Tab-separated table of C-alpha atoms in Angstrom:
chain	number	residue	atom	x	y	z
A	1	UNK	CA	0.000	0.000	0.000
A	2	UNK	CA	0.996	3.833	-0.753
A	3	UNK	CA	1.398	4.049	3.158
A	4	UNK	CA	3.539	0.853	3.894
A	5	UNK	CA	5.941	2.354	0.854
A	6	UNK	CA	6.058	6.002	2.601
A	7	UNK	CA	6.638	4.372	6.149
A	8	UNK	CA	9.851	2.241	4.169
A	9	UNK	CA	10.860	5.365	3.011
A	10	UNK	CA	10.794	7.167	6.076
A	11	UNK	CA	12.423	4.444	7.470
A	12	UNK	CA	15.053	4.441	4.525
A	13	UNK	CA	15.940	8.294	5.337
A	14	UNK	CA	16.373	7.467	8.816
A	15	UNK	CA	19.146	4.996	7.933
A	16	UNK	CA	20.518	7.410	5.443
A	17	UNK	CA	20.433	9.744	7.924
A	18	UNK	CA	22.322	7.764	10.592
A	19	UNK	CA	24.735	6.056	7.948
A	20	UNK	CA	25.839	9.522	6.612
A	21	UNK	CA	26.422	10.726	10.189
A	22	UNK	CA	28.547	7.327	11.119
A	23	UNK	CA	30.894	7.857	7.801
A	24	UNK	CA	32.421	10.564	9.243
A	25	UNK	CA	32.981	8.489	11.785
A	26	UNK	CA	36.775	7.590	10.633
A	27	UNK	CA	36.742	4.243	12.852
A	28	UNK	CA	33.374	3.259	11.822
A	29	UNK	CA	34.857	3.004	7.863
A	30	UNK	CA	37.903	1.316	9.198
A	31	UNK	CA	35.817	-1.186	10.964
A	32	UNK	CA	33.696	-1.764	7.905
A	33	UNK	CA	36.999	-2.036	5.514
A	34	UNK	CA	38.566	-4.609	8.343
A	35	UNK	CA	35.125	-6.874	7.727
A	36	UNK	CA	35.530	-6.145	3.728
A	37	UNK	CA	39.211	-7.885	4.813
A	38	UNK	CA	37.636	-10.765	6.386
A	39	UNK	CA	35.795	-11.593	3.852
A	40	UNK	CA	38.419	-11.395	1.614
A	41	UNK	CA	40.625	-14.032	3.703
A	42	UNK	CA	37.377	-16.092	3.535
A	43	UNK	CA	36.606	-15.871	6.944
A	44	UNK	CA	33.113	-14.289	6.639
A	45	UNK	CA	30.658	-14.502	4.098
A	46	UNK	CA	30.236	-11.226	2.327
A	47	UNK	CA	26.230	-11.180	3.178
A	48	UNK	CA	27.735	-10.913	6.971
A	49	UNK	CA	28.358	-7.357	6.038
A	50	UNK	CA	25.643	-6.218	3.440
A	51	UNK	CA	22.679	-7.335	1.494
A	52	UNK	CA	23.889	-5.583	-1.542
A	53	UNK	CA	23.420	-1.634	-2.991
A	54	UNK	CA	21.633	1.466	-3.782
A	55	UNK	CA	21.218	2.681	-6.880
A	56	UNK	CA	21.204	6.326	-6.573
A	57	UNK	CA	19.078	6.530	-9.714
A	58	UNK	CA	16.419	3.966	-8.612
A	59	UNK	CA	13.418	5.488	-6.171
A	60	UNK	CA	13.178	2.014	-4.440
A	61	UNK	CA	12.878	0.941	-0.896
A	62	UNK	CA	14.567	-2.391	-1.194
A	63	UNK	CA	15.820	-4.618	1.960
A	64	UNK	CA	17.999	-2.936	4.428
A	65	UNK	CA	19.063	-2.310	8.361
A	66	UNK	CA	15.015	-1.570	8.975
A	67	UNK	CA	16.026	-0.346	12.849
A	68	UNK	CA	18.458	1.893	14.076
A	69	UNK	CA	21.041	1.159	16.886
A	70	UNK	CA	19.010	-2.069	18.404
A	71	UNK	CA	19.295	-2.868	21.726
A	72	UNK	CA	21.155	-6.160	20.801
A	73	UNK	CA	23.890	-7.353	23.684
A	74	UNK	CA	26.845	-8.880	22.409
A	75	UNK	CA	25.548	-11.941	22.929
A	76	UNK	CA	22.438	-11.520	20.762
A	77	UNK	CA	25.047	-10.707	17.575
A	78	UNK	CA	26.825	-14.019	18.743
A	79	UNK	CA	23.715	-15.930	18.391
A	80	UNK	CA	22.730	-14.098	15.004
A	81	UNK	CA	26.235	-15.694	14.213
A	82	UNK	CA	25.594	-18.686	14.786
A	83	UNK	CA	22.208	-18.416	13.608
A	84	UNK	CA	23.946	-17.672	10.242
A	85	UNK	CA	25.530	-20.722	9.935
A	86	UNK	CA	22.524	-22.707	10.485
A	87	UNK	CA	21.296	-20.996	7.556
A	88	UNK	CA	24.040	-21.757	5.446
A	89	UNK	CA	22.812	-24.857	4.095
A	90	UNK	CA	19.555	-22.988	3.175
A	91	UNK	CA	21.704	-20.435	1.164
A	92	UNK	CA	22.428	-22.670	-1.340
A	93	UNK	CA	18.982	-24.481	-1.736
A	94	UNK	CA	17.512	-20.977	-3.389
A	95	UNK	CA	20.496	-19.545	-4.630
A	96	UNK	CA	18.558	-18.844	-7.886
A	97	UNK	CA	16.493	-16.080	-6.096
A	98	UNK	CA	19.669	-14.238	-5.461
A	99	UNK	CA	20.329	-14.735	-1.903
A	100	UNK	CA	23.659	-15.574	-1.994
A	101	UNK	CA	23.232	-11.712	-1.749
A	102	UNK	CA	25.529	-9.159	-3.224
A	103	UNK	CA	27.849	-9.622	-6.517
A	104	UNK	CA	31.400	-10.170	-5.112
A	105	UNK	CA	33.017	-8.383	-7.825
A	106	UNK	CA	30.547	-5.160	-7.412
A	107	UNK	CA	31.415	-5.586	-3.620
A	108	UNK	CA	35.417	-4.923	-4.549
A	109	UNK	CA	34.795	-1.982	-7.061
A	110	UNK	CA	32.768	-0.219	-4.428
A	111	UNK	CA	34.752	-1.172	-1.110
A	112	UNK	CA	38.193	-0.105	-3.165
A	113	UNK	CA	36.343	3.013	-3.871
A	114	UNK	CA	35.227	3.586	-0.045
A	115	UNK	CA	39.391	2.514	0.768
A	116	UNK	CA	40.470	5.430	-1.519
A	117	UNK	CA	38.596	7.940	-0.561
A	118	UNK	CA	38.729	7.123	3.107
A	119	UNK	CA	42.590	7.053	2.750
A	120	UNK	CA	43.138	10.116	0.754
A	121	UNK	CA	40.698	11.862	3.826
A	122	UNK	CA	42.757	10.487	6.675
A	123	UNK	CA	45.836	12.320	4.647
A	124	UNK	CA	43.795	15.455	3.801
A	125	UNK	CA	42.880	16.007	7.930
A	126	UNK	CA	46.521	14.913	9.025
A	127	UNK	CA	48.093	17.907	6.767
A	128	UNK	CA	45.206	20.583	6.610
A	129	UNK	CA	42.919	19.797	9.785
A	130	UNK	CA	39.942	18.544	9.833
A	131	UNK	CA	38.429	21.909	9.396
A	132	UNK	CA	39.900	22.754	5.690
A	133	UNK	CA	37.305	23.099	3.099
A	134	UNK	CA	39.009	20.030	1.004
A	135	UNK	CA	38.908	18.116	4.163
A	136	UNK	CA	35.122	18.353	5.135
A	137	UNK	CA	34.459	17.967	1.088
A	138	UNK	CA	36.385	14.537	1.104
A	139	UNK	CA	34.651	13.634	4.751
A	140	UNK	CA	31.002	14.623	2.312
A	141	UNK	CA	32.085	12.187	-0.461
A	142	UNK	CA	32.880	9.305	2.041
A	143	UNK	CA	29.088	9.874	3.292
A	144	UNK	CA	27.960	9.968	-0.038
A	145	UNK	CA	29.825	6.674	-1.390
A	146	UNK	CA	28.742	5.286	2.312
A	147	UNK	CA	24.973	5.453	2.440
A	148	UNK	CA	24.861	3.465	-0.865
A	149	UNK	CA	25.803	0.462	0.981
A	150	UNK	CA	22.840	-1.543	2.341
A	151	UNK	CA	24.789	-2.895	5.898
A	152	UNK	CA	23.137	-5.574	7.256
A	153	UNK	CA	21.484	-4.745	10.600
A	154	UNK	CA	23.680	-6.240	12.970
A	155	UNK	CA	27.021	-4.039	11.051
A	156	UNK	CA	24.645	-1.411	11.349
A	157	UNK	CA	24.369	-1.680	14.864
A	158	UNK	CA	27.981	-2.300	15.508
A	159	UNK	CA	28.163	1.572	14.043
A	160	UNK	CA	25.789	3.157	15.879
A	161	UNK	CA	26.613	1.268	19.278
A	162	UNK	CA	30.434	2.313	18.412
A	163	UNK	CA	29.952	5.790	17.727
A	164	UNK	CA	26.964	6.636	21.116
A	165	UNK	CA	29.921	4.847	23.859
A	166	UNK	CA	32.296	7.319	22.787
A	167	UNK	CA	29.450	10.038	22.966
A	168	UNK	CA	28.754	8.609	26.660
A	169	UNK	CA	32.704	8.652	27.302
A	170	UNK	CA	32.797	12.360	26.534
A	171	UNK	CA	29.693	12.971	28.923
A	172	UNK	CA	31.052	11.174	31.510
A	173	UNK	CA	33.973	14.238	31.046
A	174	UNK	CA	31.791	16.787	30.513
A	175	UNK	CA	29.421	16.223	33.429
A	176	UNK	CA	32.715	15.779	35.927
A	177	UNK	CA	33.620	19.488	34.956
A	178	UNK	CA	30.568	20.930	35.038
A	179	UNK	CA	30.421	19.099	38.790
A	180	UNK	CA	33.669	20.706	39.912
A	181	UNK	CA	33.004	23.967	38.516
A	182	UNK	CA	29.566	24.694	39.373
A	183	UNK	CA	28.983	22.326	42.345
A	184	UNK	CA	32.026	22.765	43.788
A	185	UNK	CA	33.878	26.049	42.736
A	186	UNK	CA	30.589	27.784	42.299
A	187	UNK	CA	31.092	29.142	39.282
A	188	UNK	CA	27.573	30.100	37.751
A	189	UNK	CA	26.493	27.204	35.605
A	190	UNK	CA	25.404	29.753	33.081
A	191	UNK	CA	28.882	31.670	32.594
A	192	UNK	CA	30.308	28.047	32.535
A	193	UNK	CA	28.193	26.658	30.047
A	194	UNK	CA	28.736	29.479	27.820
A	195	UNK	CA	32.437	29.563	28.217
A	196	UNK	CA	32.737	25.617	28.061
A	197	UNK	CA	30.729	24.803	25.497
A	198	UNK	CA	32.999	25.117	22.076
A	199	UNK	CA	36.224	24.559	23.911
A	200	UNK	CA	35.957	21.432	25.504
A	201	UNK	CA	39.361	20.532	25.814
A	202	UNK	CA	40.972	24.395	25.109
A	203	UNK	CA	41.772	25.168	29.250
A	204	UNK	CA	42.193	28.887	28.621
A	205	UNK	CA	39.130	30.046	29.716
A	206	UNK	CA	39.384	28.139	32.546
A	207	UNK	CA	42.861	29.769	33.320
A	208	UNK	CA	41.488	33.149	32.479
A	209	UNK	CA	38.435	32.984	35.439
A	210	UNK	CA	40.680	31.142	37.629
A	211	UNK	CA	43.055	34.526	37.379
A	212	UNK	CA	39.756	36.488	37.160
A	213	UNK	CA	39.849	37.496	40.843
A	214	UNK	CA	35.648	36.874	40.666
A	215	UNK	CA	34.500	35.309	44.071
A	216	UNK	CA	34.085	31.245	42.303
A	217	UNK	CA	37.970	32.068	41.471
A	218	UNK	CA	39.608	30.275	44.382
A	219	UNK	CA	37.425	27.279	43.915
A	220	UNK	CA	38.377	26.720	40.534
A	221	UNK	CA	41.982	26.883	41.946
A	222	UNK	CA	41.182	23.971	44.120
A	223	UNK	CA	39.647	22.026	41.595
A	224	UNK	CA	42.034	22.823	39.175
A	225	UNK	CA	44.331	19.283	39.189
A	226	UNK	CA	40.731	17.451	38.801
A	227	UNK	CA	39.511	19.577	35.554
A	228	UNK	CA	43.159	18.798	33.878
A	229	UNK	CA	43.049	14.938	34.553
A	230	UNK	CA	38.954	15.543	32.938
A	231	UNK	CA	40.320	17.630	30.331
A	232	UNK	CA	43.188	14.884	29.294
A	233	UNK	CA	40.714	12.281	28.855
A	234	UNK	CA	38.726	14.413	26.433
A	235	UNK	CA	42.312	15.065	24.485
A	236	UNK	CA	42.424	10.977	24.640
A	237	UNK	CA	39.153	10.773	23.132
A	238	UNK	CA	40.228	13.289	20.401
A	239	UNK	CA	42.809	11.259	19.601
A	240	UNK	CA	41.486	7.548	19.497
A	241	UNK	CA	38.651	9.119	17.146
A	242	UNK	CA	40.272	11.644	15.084
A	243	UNK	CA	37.392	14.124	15.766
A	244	UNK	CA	36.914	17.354	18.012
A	245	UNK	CA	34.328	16.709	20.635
A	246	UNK	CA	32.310	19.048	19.171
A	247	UNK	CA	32.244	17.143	16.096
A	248	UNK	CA	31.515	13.823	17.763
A	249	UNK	CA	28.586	15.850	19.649
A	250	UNK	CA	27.460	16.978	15.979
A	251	UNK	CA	27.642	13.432	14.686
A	252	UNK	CA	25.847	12.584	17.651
A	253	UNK	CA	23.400	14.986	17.167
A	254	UNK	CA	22.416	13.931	13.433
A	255	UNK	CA	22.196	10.136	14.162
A	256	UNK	CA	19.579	11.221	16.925
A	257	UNK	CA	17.859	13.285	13.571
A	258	UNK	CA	17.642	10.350	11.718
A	259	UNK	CA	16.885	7.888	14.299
A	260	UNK	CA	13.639	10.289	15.026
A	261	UNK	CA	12.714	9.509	11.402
């Protein structure tokens, strides 16, 4: 019916949504081009990883991740492992009807594409920052190339689950600072949030109202050590990820977008 196809497709622009947001992601790629490995070694089957592609021409909703970030323990994708192997045998009973799933050869033209221009962007940040107009163009094409591949749900989920515990690492930060300022030092939450918020892990406003003389100043002296050892773990988190914590919050912020869908 006209409404089941408009629900697909909302569903469909959720994912695209989501998918978009997770390419610039740089780990989630590199964990999606590590499976495209295994399957290469013949270790997985390629229809572990995705039940085939978009064709950005075509205005169909065919089969894809239909659920975003599942509430699936590791344990549940363990037994959806081993439920694939059960299945296995079925596989090859209707392999006629095409569910040996998608064209291997296909598969290497478009996960050598999604290598390149993954590569050439991991170059492009390291020399101009992640800021530079040819950088955030390359990060666009990456999305672009990205959300053409169908992922099966439980990839899909490996994203998504990826990308929120590093959000939740950076809260954990985030809410420890705002503790010792506020709660502790005093500070007003309002001048911290404003001051904060944008330079996460750049300490020189906290330096400058520390110095400030203001009445919340000798607090912040005391908690000083603490917000440094917070501060360093944001850095760390920078680091493993490749992104500013104001770009994982933006991420963040457009998977929520599409998960709303």
């Amino acid at each position: 019916t006209a409404r089941r196809i408009q629900i697909a497709k909302r569903i469909e622009e959720g994912i695209n949504t989501v998918q978009s947001s997770v390419a610039e992601y740089p780990q989630a790629i590199a964990m999606i081009l590590e499976q495209f490995d295994q399957f290469e070694a013949e270790e997985i089957r390629l229809s572990d990883i995705i039940s085939g592609f978009v064709n950005p021409d075509e205005d169909d909703v065919g089969p894809s991740a239909t659920h975003i970030g599942s509430e699936l323990s590791d344990d549940d994708l363990d037994d959806e492992d081993d439920m694939d192997d059960d299945d296995e045998d079925d596989d090859s009973d209707s392999e006629d009807e095409g569910s040996k799933g998608p064209d291997p050869e296909e598969a290497r033209e478009r996960f050598g594409q999604l290598r390149a221009v993954y590569e050439n962007s991991l170059k492009l940040i390291e020399l101009k920052g992640r800021d530079h107009p040819e950088s955030v163009a390359a990060l666009f094409h990456i999305g672009e190339i990205f959300k053409e591949f169908r992922l099966v749900p439980k990839q899909f989920d490996r994203l998504v689950k990826s990308m929120r515990s590093m959000m939740d690492k950076v809260r954990v930060q985030e809410r420890l600072i705002l503790k010792l300022c506020v709660e502790q030092a005093k500070m007003p939450k309002k001048n911290f949030v404003k001051l904060f918020t944008g330079n996460e892990t750049d300490i020189s406003w906290f330096n400058a109202e520390m110095n400030s003389g203001k009445p919340y100043a000798e607090g912040l002296k005391m908690v000083e050590e603490d917000v440094l050892r917070c501060r360093a773990k944001l850095e760390a988190i920078e680091a493993e990820t490749g992104l500013s914590i104001a770009s994982i919050k933006d991420i963040n912020r457009r998977m929520s977008i599409g998960e709303a869908k």
